[in-house]
Tab-separated table of C-alpha atoms in Angstrom:
chain	number	residue	atom	x	y	z
A	1	UNK	CA	8.785	-83.434	4.967
A	2	UNK	CA	7.356	-86.931	5.531
A	3	UNK	CA	4.232	-88.152	3.779
A	4	UNK	CA	2.286	-87.861	7.021
A	5	UNK	CA	3.526	-84.319	7.469
A	6	UNK	CA	2.491	-83.383	3.939
A	7	UNK	CA	-0.997	-84.772	4.458
A	8	UNK	CA	-1.367	-82.880	7.729
A	9	UNK	CA	-0.250	-79.687	5.959
A	10	UNK	CA	-2.328	-80.362	2.825
A	11	UNK	CA	-5.249	-82.657	3.740
A	12	UNK	CA	-6.388	-82.913	0.129
A	13	UNK	CA	-3.355	-85.134	-0.569
A	14	UNK	CA	-5.018	-87.869	1.471
A	15	UNK	CA	-7.553	-88.318	-1.361
A	16	UNK	CA	-6.343	-91.133	-3.626
A	17	UNK	CA	-8.087	-89.892	-6.774
A	18	UNK	CA	-6.623	-86.422	-6.330
A	19	UNK	CA	-3.096	-87.857	-6.071
A	20	UNK	CA	-3.675	-89.720	-9.360
A	21	UNK	CA	-4.937	-86.536	-10.992
A	22	UNK	CA	-1.909	-84.673	-9.637
A	23	UNK	CA	0.433	-87.167	-11.318
A	24	UNK	CA	-1.425	-86.698	-14.610
A	25	UNK	CA	-1.205	-82.918	-14.252
A	26	UNK	CA	2.557	-83.158	-13.845
A	27	UNK	CA	3.250	-85.538	-16.758
A	28	UNK	CA	0.851	-84.137	-19.379
A	29	UNK	CA	2.014	-80.486	-19.125
A	30	UNK	CA	5.655	-81.646	-19.233
A	31	UNK	CA	4.792	-83.399	-22.494
A	32	UNK	CA	3.128	-80.218	-23.770
A	33	UNK	CA	6.349	-78.343	-22.960
A	34	UNK	CA	8.172	-80.630	-25.425
A	35	UNK	CA	5.499	-79.870	-28.026
A	36	UNK	CA	5.715	-76.092	-27.560
A	37	UNK	CA	9.379	-76.107	-28.555
A	38	UNK	CA	9.358	-79.082	-30.927
A	39	UNK	CA	6.578	-78.035	-33.320
A	40	UNK	CA	7.847	-74.515	-33.996
A	41	UNK	CA	11.454	-75.501	-34.600
A	42	UNK	CA	10.515	-78.574	-36.615
A	43	UNK	CA	8.549	-76.419	-39.063
A	44	UNK	CA	11.200	-73.692	-39.195
A	45	UNK	CA	13.952	-76.281	-39.729
A	46	UNK	CA	12.062	-78.009	-42.540
A	47	UNK	CA	10.633	-74.972	-44.340
A	48	UNK	CA	12.594	-71.942	-43.063
A	49	UNK	CA	9.297	-70.053	-43.483
A	50	UNK	CA	7.374	-68.091	-40.825
A	51	UNK	CA	4.367	-68.224	-43.158
A	52	UNK	CA	4.385	-72.040	-43.161
A	53	UNK	CA	4.649	-71.979	-39.373
A	54	UNK	CA	1.543	-69.760	-39.393
A	55	UNK	CA	-0.352	-72.383	-41.386
A	56	UNK	CA	0.699	-75.258	-39.115
A	57	UNK	CA	-0.200	-73.450	-35.877
A	58	UNK	CA	-3.490	-72.242	-37.380
A	59	UNK	CA	-4.302	-75.873	-38.206
A	60	UNK	CA	-3.622	-76.783	-34.584
A	61	UNK	CA	-5.996	-74.230	-33.112
A	62	UNK	CA	-8.749	-74.335	-35.765
A	63	UNK	CA	-10.453	-77.525	-34.412
A	64	UNK	CA	-11.333	-75.612	-31.254
A	65	UNK	CA	-13.955	-73.778	-33.302
A	66	UNK	CA	-15.852	-77.065	-33.689
A	67	UNK	CA	-14.819	-79.483	-31.007
A	68	UNK	CA	-14.707	-77.220	-27.937
A	69	UNK	CA	-18.521	-77.177	-27.765
A	70	UNK	CA	-18.800	-80.910	-28.408
A	71	UNK	CA	-16.173	-81.500	-25.735
A	72	UNK	CA	-18.247	-79.510	-23.253
A	73	UNK	CA	-21.349	-81.600	-23.955
A	74	UNK	CA	-19.325	-84.826	-23.739
A	75	UNK	CA	-17.748	-83.865	-20.403
A	76	UNK	CA	-21.176	-83.096	-18.901
A	77	UNK	CA	-22.617	-86.329	-20.318
A	78	UNK	CA	-19.752	-88.807	-19.704
A	79	UNK	CA	-17.091	-89.195	-16.999
A	80	UNK	CA	-14.618	-86.332	-17.630
A	81	UNK	CA	-11.577	-88.582	-17.166
A	82	UNK	CA	-12.654	-90.682	-20.152
A	83	UNK	CA	-12.938	-87.559	-22.286
A	84	UNK	CA	-9.454	-86.488	-21.146
A	85	UNK	CA	-8.062	-89.928	-22.057
A	86	UNK	CA	-9.462	-89.562	-25.578
A	87	UNK	CA	-7.978	-86.064	-25.830
A	88	UNK	CA	-4.532	-87.169	-24.606
A	89	UNK	CA	-4.453	-90.074	-27.065
A	90	UNK	CA	-5.275	-87.719	-29.949
A	91	UNK	CA	-2.402	-85.458	-28.923
A	92	UNK	CA	-0.100	-88.475	-28.539
A	93	UNK	CA	-0.870	-89.707	-32.066
A	94	UNK	CA	-0.590	-86.239	-33.608
A	95	UNK	CA	2.692	-85.172	-31.994
A	96	UNK	CA	4.262	-88.641	-31.910
A	97	UNK	CA	3.631	-89.249	-35.614
A	98	UNK	CA	4.869	-85.750	-36.452
A	99	UNK	CA	8.078	-86.487	-34.547
A	100	UNK	CA	8.631	-89.828	-36.299
A	101	UNK	CA	8.183	-88.190	-39.717
A	102	UNK	CA	10.691	-85.470	-38.814
A	103	UNK	CA	13.222	-88.058	-37.656
A	104	UNK	CA	12.809	-90.366	-40.668
A	105	UNK	CA	12.195	-87.993	-43.547
A	106	UNK	CA	10.862	-84.630	-44.646
A	107	UNK	CA	7.095	-84.409	-44.057
A	108	UNK	CA	5.056	-82.235	-46.389
A	109	UNK	CA	3.384	-79.057	-45.205
A	110	UNK	CA	-0.026	-80.725	-45.581
A	111	UNK	CA	1.062	-83.682	-43.435
A	112	UNK	CA	2.266	-81.346	-40.690
A	113	UNK	CA	-0.979	-79.375	-40.822
A	114	UNK	CA	-3.090	-82.548	-40.682
A	115	UNK	CA	-1.236	-83.953	-37.677
A	116	UNK	CA	-1.444	-80.647	-35.822
A	117	UNK	CA	-5.172	-80.532	-36.594
A	118	UNK	CA	-5.478	-83.904	-34.814
A	119	UNK	CA	-3.499	-82.537	-31.879
A	120	UNK	CA	-5.706	-79.463	-31.840
A	121	UNK	CA	-8.828	-81.607	-31.696
A	122	UNK	CA	-7.482	-83.248	-28.564
A	123	UNK	CA	-6.676	-79.860	-27.045
A	124	UNK	CA	-10.192	-78.625	-27.826
A	125	UNK	CA	-12.042	-81.435	-26.076
A	126	UNK	CA	-9.552	-81.581	-23.204
A	127	UNK	CA	-10.201	-78.187	-21.624
A	128	UNK	CA	-13.937	-78.439	-20.752
A	129	UNK	CA	-13.380	-81.929	-19.336
A	130	UNK	CA	-10.453	-80.770	-17.204
A	131	UNK	CA	-12.601	-77.947	-15.802
A	132	UNK	CA	-15.347	-80.403	-14.851
A	133	UNK	CA	-13.207	-83.172	-13.306
A	134	UNK	CA	-11.525	-81.625	-10.268
A	135	UNK	CA	-14.737	-80.489	-8.500
A	136	UNK	CA	-15.988	-84.094	-8.720
A	137	UNK	CA	-12.944	-85.522	-6.921
A	138	UNK	CA	-12.597	-83.396	-3.790
A	139	UNK	CA	-15.020	-81.895	-1.236
A	140	UNK	CA	-15.938	-78.318	-1.952
A	141	UNK	CA	-14.200	-77.102	1.174
A	142	UNK	CA	-10.885	-78.392	-0.239
A	143	UNK	CA	-11.278	-77.031	-3.773
A	144	UNK	CA	-9.095	-73.965	-3.299
A	145	UNK	CA	-6.244	-76.011	-1.872
A	146	UNK	CA	-6.714	-78.740	-4.493
A	147	UNK	CA	-6.753	-76.249	-7.351
A	148	UNK	CA	-3.669	-74.401	-6.153
A	149	UNK	CA	-1.668	-77.632	-5.761
A	150	UNK	CA	-2.964	-78.932	-9.084
A	151	UNK	CA	-1.890	-75.808	-10.954
A	152	UNK	CA	1.508	-75.823	-9.251
A	153	UNK	CA	2.038	-79.370	-10.523
A	154	UNK	CA	0.949	-78.385	-14.033
A	155	UNK	CA	3.167	-75.346	-14.235
A	156	UNK	CA	6.145	-77.196	-12.767
A	157	UNK	CA	5.682	-79.898	-15.401
A	158	UNK	CA	5.449	-77.419	-18.255
A	159	UNK	CA	8.452	-75.422	-17.056
A	160	UNK	CA	10.566	-78.557	-16.790
A	161	UNK	CA	9.400	-79.910	-20.138
A	162	UNK	CA	10.032	-76.668	-22.020
A	163	UNK	CA	13.499	-76.178	-20.511
A	164	UNK	CA	14.602	-79.740	-21.277
A	165	UNK	CA	13.032	-79.596	-24.751
A	166	UNK	CA	14.954	-76.436	-25.640
A	167	UNK	CA	18.266	-78.091	-24.785
A	168	UNK	CA	17.231	-81.337	-26.505
A	169	UNK	CA	16.208	-79.616	-29.741
A	170	UNK	CA	19.396	-77.540	-29.759
A	171	UNK	CA	21.511	-80.676	-29.270
A	172	UNK	CA	19.593	-83.197	-31.418
A	173	UNK	CA	16.360	-82.800	-33.381
A	174	UNK	CA	12.888	-81.317	-32.793
A	175	UNK	CA	11.522	-84.671	-33.936
A	176	UNK	CA	12.838	-86.336	-30.788
A	177	UNK	CA	11.060	-83.764	-28.609
A	178	UNK	CA	7.784	-84.495	-30.397
A	179	UNK	CA	8.170	-88.262	-29.996
A	180	UNK	CA	8.774	-87.794	-26.265
A	181	UNK	CA	5.643	-85.629	-26.111
A	182	UNK	CA	3.615	-88.495	-27.580
A	183	UNK	CA	5.104	-91.033	-25.164
A	184	UNK	CA	4.355	-88.777	-22.207
A	185	UNK	CA	0.710	-88.371	-23.232
A	186	UNK	CA	0.217	-92.126	-23.563
A	187	UNK	CA	1.713	-92.679	-20.100
A	188	UNK	CA	-1.111	-90.640	-18.512
A	189	UNK	CA	-3.814	-93.100	-19.607
A	190	UNK	CA	-3.339	-95.665	-16.772
A	191	UNK	CA	-3.427	-92.839	-14.208
A	192	UNK	CA	-6.696	-91.453	-15.528
A	193	UNK	CA	-8.267	-94.906	-15.841
A	194	UNK	CA	-7.498	-95.518	-12.158
A	195	UNK	CA	-9.553	-92.526	-11.002
A	196	UNK	CA	-12.738	-93.976	-9.541
A	197	UNK	CA	-14.686	-90.864	-8.526
A	198	UNK	CA	-16.476	-88.602	-10.977
A	199	UNK	CA	-17.855	-91.442	-13.072
A	200	UNK	CA	-21.488	-90.720	-12.268
A	201	UNK	CA	-23.584	-88.367	-14.386
A	202	UNK	CA	-24.696	-85.115	-12.801
A	203	UNK	CA	-27.810	-84.959	-14.965
A	204	UNK	CA	-30.990	-86.953	-14.454
A	205	UNK	CA	-31.659	-89.472	-17.169
A	206	UNK	CA	-28.141	-89.440	-18.546
A	207	UNK	CA	-27.105	-92.793	-19.824
A	208	UNK	CA	-30.648	-93.855	-20.678
A	209	UNK	CA	-31.118	-94.418	-24.326
A	210	UNK	CA	-32.986	-96.073	-27.138
A	211	UNK	CA	-31.732	-98.042	-30.051
A	212	UNK	CA	-31.576	-97.598	-33.771
A	213	UNK	CA	-32.481	-94.418	-35.651
A	214	UNK	CA	-34.490	-93.152	-32.687
A	215	UNK	CA	-31.309	-93.165	-30.608
A	216	UNK	CA	-29.538	-90.985	-33.175
A	217	UNK	CA	-32.494	-88.572	-33.276
A	218	UNK	CA	-32.773	-88.374	-29.491
A	219	UNK	CA	-29.005	-87.935	-29.116
A	220	UNK	CA	-28.877	-85.118	-31.690
A	221	UNK	CA	-31.880	-83.373	-30.172
A	222	UNK	CA	-30.440	-83.755	-26.673
A	223	UNK	CA	-27.063	-82.356	-27.728
A	224	UNK	CA	-28.646	-79.282	-29.308
A	225	UNK	CA	-30.747	-78.756	-26.202
A	226	UNK	CA	-27.678	-79.038	-23.995
A	227	UNK	CA	-25.762	-76.559	-26.149
A	228	UNK	CA	-28.652	-74.093	-25.909
A	229	UNK	CA	-28.734	-74.494	-22.122
A	230	UNK	CA	-24.997	-73.817	-21.919
A	231	UNK	CA	-25.306	-70.751	-24.156
A	232	UNK	CA	-28.190	-69.378	-22.087
A	233	UNK	CA	-26.137	-69.706	-18.918
A	234	UNK	CA	-23.078	-68.159	-20.591
A	235	UNK	CA	-24.805	-65.072	-21.978
A	236	UNK	CA	-26.720	-64.383	-18.751
A	237	UNK	CA	-23.503	-63.077	-17.124
A	238	UNK	CA	-22.382	-59.756	-18.624
A	239	UNK	CA	-18.955	-59.815	-17.007
A	240	UNK	CA	-18.409	-63.283	-18.485
A	241	UNK	CA	-19.055	-62.566	-22.142
A	242	UNK	CA	-17.349	-59.142	-21.998
A	243	UNK	CA	-14.111	-60.658	-20.698
A	244	UNK	CA	-14.319	-63.544	-23.163
A	245	UNK	CA	-14.682	-60.965	-25.974
A	246	UNK	CA	-11.617	-59.131	-24.656
A	247	UNK	CA	-9.567	-62.299	-24.615
A	248	UNK	CA	-10.730	-63.223	-28.095
A	249	UNK	CA	-8.661	-60.239	-29.299
A	250	UNK	CA	-5.883	-60.739	-26.734
A	251	UNK	CA	-5.410	-64.384	-27.670
A	252	UNK	CA	-5.495	-63.677	-31.403
A	253	UNK	CA	-2.801	-61.002	-31.130
A	254	UNK	CA	-0.700	-62.889	-28.588
A	255	UNK	CA	-0.804	-66.196	-30.464
A	256	UNK	CA	0.441	-64.648	-33.689
A	257	UNK	CA	3.058	-62.471	-31.994
A	258	UNK	CA	4.370	-65.013	-29.499
A	259	UNK	CA	3.772	-68.508	-30.879
A	260	UNK	CA	4.399	-67.712	-34.560
A	261	UNK	CA	6.828	-64.778	-34.562
A	262	UNK	CA	8.473	-65.505	-31.203
A	263	UNK	CA	10.474	-68.507	-32.455
A	264	UNK	CA	11.442	-66.430	-35.519
A	265	UNK	CA	12.885	-63.718	-33.245
A	266	UNK	CA	14.624	-66.338	-31.078
A	267	UNK	CA	16.149	-68.034	-34.098
A	268	UNK	CA	17.354	-64.793	-35.701
A	269	UNK	CA	18.527	-62.798	-32.678
A	270	UNK	CA	18.563	-64.770	-29.420
A	271	UNK	CA	20.323	-68.074	-30.087
A	272	UNK	CA	17.629	-70.401	-31.401
A	273	UNK	CA	15.798	-73.289	-29.739
A	274	UNK	CA	17.670	-73.150	-26.425
A	275	UNK	CA	16.735	-69.473	-26.027
A	276	UNK	CA	13.091	-70.179	-26.872
A	277	UNK	CA	13.041	-73.025	-24.356
A	278	UNK	CA	14.421	-70.628	-21.725
A	279	UNK	CA	11.690	-68.056	-22.492
A	280	UNK	CA	8.857	-70.583	-22.246
A	281	UNK	CA	10.391	-72.088	-19.094
A	282	UNK	CA	10.620	-68.607	-17.508
A	283	UNK	CA	6.938	-68.126	-18.255
A	284	UNK	CA	6.074	-71.449	-16.632
A	285	UNK	CA	8.243	-70.610	-13.607
A	286	UNK	CA	6.300	-67.363	-13.313
A	287	UNK	CA	3.077	-69.365	-13.320
A	288	UNK	CA	4.415	-71.445	-10.425
A	289	UNK	CA	5.299	-68.308	-8.467
A	290	UNK	CA	1.887	-66.849	-9.277
A	291	UNK	CA	0.214	-69.936	-7.882
A	292	UNK	CA	2.100	-69.525	-4.599
A	293	UNK	CA	1.173	-65.832	-4.415
A	294	UNK	CA	-2.467	-66.710	-5.096
A	295	UNK	CA	-2.624	-68.757	-1.911
A	296	UNK	CA	-2.371	-65.470	0.021
A	297	UNK	CA	-3.497	-62.710	-2.368
A	298	UNK	CA	-7.068	-61.997	-3.466
A	299	UNK	CA	-7.763	-58.768	-5.406
A	300	UNK	CA	-10.661	-56.666	-4.096
A	301	UNK	CA	-11.999	-56.064	-7.611
A	302	UNK	CA	-11.379	-59.395	-9.348
A	303	UNK	CA	-12.918	-58.520	-12.731
A	304	UNK	CA	-10.861	-55.343	-12.956
A	305	UNK	CA	-7.773	-57.405	-12.116
A	306	UNK	CA	-8.636	-59.893	-14.861
A	307	UNK	CA	-9.141	-57.204	-17.519
A	308	UNK	CA	-5.954	-55.304	-16.589
A	309	UNK	CA	-3.925	-58.504	-16.601
A	310	UNK	CA	-5.269	-59.182	-20.098
A	311	UNK	CA	-3.898	-55.779	-21.126
A	312	UNK	CA	-0.555	-56.607	-19.505
A	313	UNK	CA	-0.172	-59.506	-21.966
A	314	UNK	CA	1.083	-56.781	-24.356
A	315	UNK	CA	4.399	-57.028	-22.474
A	316	UNK	CA	5.085	-60.278	-24.324
A	317	UNK	CA	5.083	-58.929	-27.919
A	318	UNK	CA	6.679	-55.654	-26.783
A	319	UNK	CA	9.709	-57.433	-25.322
A	320	UNK	CA	10.139	-59.341	-28.593
A	321	UNK	CA	9.551	-56.256	-30.755
A	322	UNK	CA	12.326	-54.362	-28.992
A	323	UNK	CA	14.600	-57.447	-29.206
A	324	UNK	CA	15.618	-57.059	-25.595
A	325	UNK	CA	18.457	-59.202	-24.248
A	326	UNK	CA	17.442	-62.783	-23.549
A	327	UNK	CA	17.631	-62.248	-19.784
A	328	UNK	CA	15.250	-59.277	-20.008
A	329	UNK	CA	12.750	-61.210	-22.155
A	330	UNK	CA	12.876	-64.096	-19.692
A	331	UNK	CA	12.284	-61.656	-16.823
A	332	UNK	CA	9.293	-60.178	-18.655
A	333	UNK	CA	7.900	-63.667	-19.304
A	334	UNK	CA	8.372	-64.577	-15.658
A	335	UNK	CA	6.597	-61.463	-14.382
A	336	UNK	CA	3.748	-61.863	-16.819
A	337	UNK	CA	3.410	-65.516	-15.840
A	338	UNK	CA	2.974	-64.493	-12.191
A	339	UNK	CA	0.054	-62.195	-12.984
A	340	UNK	CA	-1.541	-64.523	-15.517
A	341	UNK	CA	-1.616	-67.351	-12.978
A	342	UNK	CA	-3.157	-65.088	-10.341
A	343	UNK	CA	-5.758	-64.058	-12.889
A	344	UNK	CA	-6.520	-67.660	-13.872
A	345	UNK	CA	-6.993	-68.611	-10.240
A	346	UNK	CA	-9.517	-65.807	-9.763
A	347	UNK	CA	-11.295	-66.773	-12.955
A	348	UNK	CA	-11.522	-70.452	-12.101
A	349	UNK	CA	-12.677	-69.856	-8.530
A	350	UNK	CA	-15.585	-67.773	-9.727
A	351	UNK	CA	-16.547	-70.150	-12.515
A	352	UNK	CA	-16.832	-73.052	-10.077
A	353	UNK	CA	-18.614	-70.865	-7.535
A	354	UNK	CA	-21.308	-69.508	-9.758
A	355	UNK	CA	-21.920	-71.891	-12.660
A	356	UNK	CA	-24.120	-74.897	-11.817
A	357	UNK	CA	-21.976	-78.072	-11.734
A	358	UNK	CA	-24.077	-79.784	-14.409
A	359	UNK	CA	-23.449	-76.865	-16.816
A	360	UNK	CA	-19.850	-76.025	-15.938
A	361	UNK	CA	-18.222	-77.974	-18.782
A	362	UNK	CA	-20.596	-76.513	-21.378
A	363	UNK	CA	-20.108	-72.941	-20.138
A	364	UNK	CA	-16.350	-73.578	-20.117
A	365	UNK	CA	-16.585	-74.767	-23.730
A	366	UNK	CA	-18.175	-71.451	-24.756
A	367	UNK	CA	-15.398	-69.733	-22.834
A	368	UNK	CA	-12.824	-71.714	-24.797
A	369	UNK	CA	-14.587	-71.119	-28.106
A	370	UNK	CA	-14.874	-67.376	-27.552
A	371	UNK	CA	-11.293	-67.049	-26.385
A	372	UNK	CA	-9.703	-69.051	-29.206
A	373	UNK	CA	-12.043	-68.447	-32.159
A	374	UNK	CA	-9.804	-65.709	-33.600
A	375	UNK	CA	-6.492	-67.450	-32.841
A	376	UNK	CA	-6.306	-69.189	-36.248
A	377	UNK	CA	-6.661	-65.758	-37.857
A	378	UNK	CA	-3.873	-64.466	-35.629
A	379	UNK	CA	-1.638	-67.327	-36.705
A	380	UNK	CA	-2.463	-66.904	-40.391
A	381	UNK	CA	-1.910	-63.146	-40.301
A	382	UNK	CA	1.284	-63.068	-38.234
A	383	UNK	CA	3.642	-64.866	-40.623
A	384	UNK	CA	2.743	-62.949	-43.814
A	385	UNK	CA	2.479	-59.664	-41.887
A	386	UNK	CA	5.905	-60.181	-40.335
A	387	UNK	CA	7.372	-60.892	-43.773
A	388	UNK	CA	5.669	-57.827	-45.271
A	389	UNK	CA	6.326	-55.129	-42.668
A	390	UNK	CA	9.008	-56.705	-40.519
A	391	UNK	CA	8.785	-58.826	-37.405
A	392	UNK	CA	9.233	-55.938	-34.955
A	393	UNK	CA	6.449	-53.847	-36.486
A	394	UNK	CA	4.113	-56.832	-36.449
A	395	UNK	CA	4.907	-57.363	-32.753
A	396	UNK	CA	4.143	-53.693	-32.003
A	397	UNK	CA	0.812	-53.986	-33.840
A	398	UNK	CA	-0.112	-57.029	-31.728
A	399	UNK	CA	0.686	-55.152	-28.505
A	400	UNK	CA	-1.502	-52.224	-29.602
A	401	UNK	CA	-4.446	-54.535	-30.322
A	402	UNK	CA	-4.129	-56.144	-26.867
A	403	UNK	CA	-4.088	-52.772	-25.072
A	404	UNK	CA	-7.098	-51.511	-27.063
A	405	UNK	CA	-9.140	-54.629	-26.251
A	406	UNK	CA	-8.429	-54.241	-22.532
A	407	UNK	CA	-9.394	-50.560	-22.616
A	408	UNK	CA	-12.758	-51.354	-24.238
A	409	UNK	CA	-13.449	-54.123	-21.706
A	410	UNK	CA	-13.264	-51.528	-18.918
A	411	UNK	CA	-16.388	-49.754	-20.219
A	412	UNK	CA	-19.073	-51.948	-18.538
A	413	UNK	CA	-19.652	-50.801	-14.968
A	414	UNK	CA	-19.714	-54.386	-13.684
A	415	UNK	CA	-16.058	-54.897	-14.562
A	416	UNK	CA	-14.969	-51.941	-12.456
A	417	UNK	CA	-17.298	-52.383	-9.476
A	418	UNK	CA	-17.576	-56.118	-8.733
A	419	UNK	CA	-15.840	-56.799	-5.441
A	420	UNK	CA	-14.802	-60.039	-3.822
A	421	UNK	CA	-16.961	-59.355	-0.766
A	422	UNK	CA	-19.950	-59.038	-3.128
A	423	UNK	CA	-19.080	-62.418	-4.616
A	424	UNK	CA	-18.908	-63.924	-1.119
A	425	UNK	CA	-22.312	-62.500	-0.236
A	426	UNK	CA	-23.912	-63.762	-3.430
A	427	UNK	CA	-22.299	-67.159	-3.042
A	428	UNK	CA	-23.683	-67.399	0.472
A	429	UNK	CA	-27.143	-66.632	-0.857
A	430	UNK	CA	-26.781	-69.306	-3.499
A	431	UNK	CA	-25.682	-71.874	-0.928
A	432	UNK	CA	-28.754	-71.006	1.120
A	433	UNK	CA	-30.977	-71.699	-1.854
A	434	UNK	CA	-31.772	-68.058	-2.636
A	435	UNK	CA	-30.701	-65.881	-5.527
A	436	UNK	CA	-31.332	-62.184	-4.964
A	437	UNK	CA	-32.589	-60.676	-8.159
A	438	UNK	CA	-31.298	-63.436	-10.408
A	439	UNK	CA	-32.615	-63.575	-13.890
A	440	UNK	CA	-31.536	-63.623	-17.512
A	441	UNK	CA	-28.974	-60.937	-18.062
A	442	UNK	CA	-28.475	-60.332	-14.353
A	443	UNK	CA	-24.867	-60.100	-13.351
A	444	UNK	CA	-22.756	-58.977	-10.467
A	445	UNK	CA	-22.505	-55.282	-10.115
A	446	UNK	CA	-25.550	-54.747	-12.322
A	447	UNK	CA	-27.244	-53.026	-9.423
A	448	UNK	CA	-28.655	-53.833	-5.992
A	449	UNK	CA	-30.180	-57.281	-5.729
A	450	UNK	CA	-28.744	-58.719	-8.955
A	451	UNK	CA	-27.698	-62.328	-9.380
A	452	UNK	CA	-24.282	-63.987	-8.934
A	453	UNK	CA	-21.322	-63.185	-11.186
A	454	UNK	CA	-18.256	-65.002	-12.413
A	455	UNK	CA	-14.860	-64.188	-13.782
A	456	UNK	CA	-13.635	-65.664	-17.037
A	457	UNK	CA	-10.690	-65.997	-19.382
A	458	UNK	CA	-7.475	-69.238	-21.572
A	459	UNK	CA	-5.363	-70.654	-22.501
A	460	UNK	CA	-5.149	-73.902	-23.242
A	461	UNK	CA	-4.083	-75.018	-22.906
A	462	UNK	CA	-4.271	-75.632	-21.144
A	463	UNK	CA	-6.025	-75.077	-18.172
A	464	UNK	CA	-7.046	-76.513	-14.269
A	465	UNK	CA	-8.067	-74.896	-11.163
A	466	UNK	CA	-8.324	-73.488	-7.688
A	467	UNK	CA	-11.579	-72.823	-5.965
A	468	UNK	CA	-13.707	-71.630	-3.155
A	469	UNK	CA	-12.603	-70.542	0.274
A	470	UNK	CA	-14.645	-71.736	3.215
A	471	UNK	CA	-17.483	-73.936	1.949
A	472	UNK	CA	-17.911	-77.057	3.986
A	473	UNK	CA	-20.586	-78.568	1.781
A	474	UNK	CA	-19.630	-81.626	-0.212
A	475	UNK	CA	-19.783	-81.587	-3.995
A	476	UNK	CA	-23.001	-83.567	-3.872
A	477	UNK	CA	-24.623	-80.834	-1.816
A	478	UNK	CA	-23.148	-78.144	-4.033
A	479	UNK	CA	-24.633	-79.710	-7.125
A	480	UNK	CA	-28.128	-78.958	-5.822
A	481	UNK	CA	-27.531	-75.249	-5.275
A	482	UNK	CA	-27.187	-72.311	-7.615
A	483	UNK	CA	-23.693	-71.499	-8.420
A	484	UNK	CA	-20.693	-67.833	-11.455
A	485	UNK	CA	-13.568	-64.741	-14.776
A	486	UNK	CA	-11.205	-65.552	-17.293
A	487	UNK	CA	-10.572	-69.090	-18.351
A	488	UNK	CA	-7.822	-69.140	-18.922
A	489	UNK	CA	-9.040	-69.961	-20.783
A	490	UNK	CA	-6.639	-70.669	-20.025
A	491	UNK	CA	-6.044	-71.086	-21.130
A	492	UNK	CA	-5.011	-72.016	-20.757
A	493	UNK	CA	-5.455	-73.841	-20.011
A	494	UNK	CA	-4.813	-76.409	-19.987
A	495	UNK	CA	-4.502	-74.251	-22.689
A	496	UNK	CA	-3.933	-74.453	-23.376
A	497	UNK	CA	-3.733	-73.798	-20.004
A	498	UNK	CA	-4.762	-73.520	-24.000
A	499	UNK	CA	-5.168	-73.007	-23.496
A	500	UNK	CA	-4.888	-72.598	-24.896
A	501	UNK	CA	-3.569	-70.049	-22.607
A	502	UNK	CA	-1.494	-67.010	-23.312
A	503	UNK	CA	2.115	-66.934	-22.282
């Protein structure tokens, strides 16, 4: 299809800044794919210890407990693309240096943990900024299309990166994969610097300041105030904090079972790095397919869909616990990726719909924090637990924890009764400047006349979005109205999809 034909089919591609963002969201996730394979097999090659791998991956995720909130404040205060540049450079230094040390010597465990902590800091501040950037670049009526295309680019990049990295590590060294990850992250900086939109502050008075000690005092006071505002918005939506609590357990169990013990299973039973690259690539391919399905499919009860998909994450540790054939594990990863992407789309749409634009990054940072806060514990527990009771039993325990968390999240009535037509009605009221029954603690499905709701869930890693259906208002208009699933968190993310994001 010609360029003109593509633009007629997808009008959002006519926006220069969106095309630049799309290039970034292809290159950066491809680089992350090299990291996903390179870090695990570098540590296992150097130490031959699942416990040491637990420590290194815990060091990577631990900074999210501190820097996710600061990243949310920064992304609401400064242009999000600048925050993303800082995050990408941190990841480039962390993974690139790690790779050079692997290629030239034998880095100590403490050096590996320190470098992954730097990478994790970048991941932590990246996600809230990535959530805030896209809605500033495209008109609100194009957000759904923009988000779907953006996520397809991300998942294609990650799938390609993970597949190539698995073959590269099997043929050469995990250090080379990590160096290429660093180079890829640095190459995104010119793209992000070229994005012109989204540089203005959404908050009155931002950018004004005073000098000297007064500036420090005002800045500290302002940051605390902004964090309190974000927390107030976050806790006012029952469906939001319930699903974040669910994914706190889901991400903890999944991260230990998949990221720590998964490479151990692949190395011992499935063929090593190439097999692990195939599994992560199958997951990413599933995310791509899920993005395509999401263009047509919208669940009637989105919060129920989000919670049940969180429970389905148990498929990942179960397939590893049973040591299924590689093809079957890849098929399970693919299928799970499809549903996770559909869930993340629903979550992101509702977040952008119902959270005020000037608070979106801060609310997303609480989403990230809640989703990943137990992941370091999952990483620290998984290695020693696998050594003590066996890898398969540890995988079964992780699956049980995921299923239990999903079952408990079904208790609140809101989760089971919120419907997409309710969300449309509430969103229409918000766009009209009214908010039926809104108030602290009000949430969708809380009863007749209650305020708007959102869906939330990660990771992380990574993370990035698809939004609203038929709004014709521009983002500037949207920022004056009241706006509420799973961040994928996500993620995702972003991250990842970090986010960190599961699977």
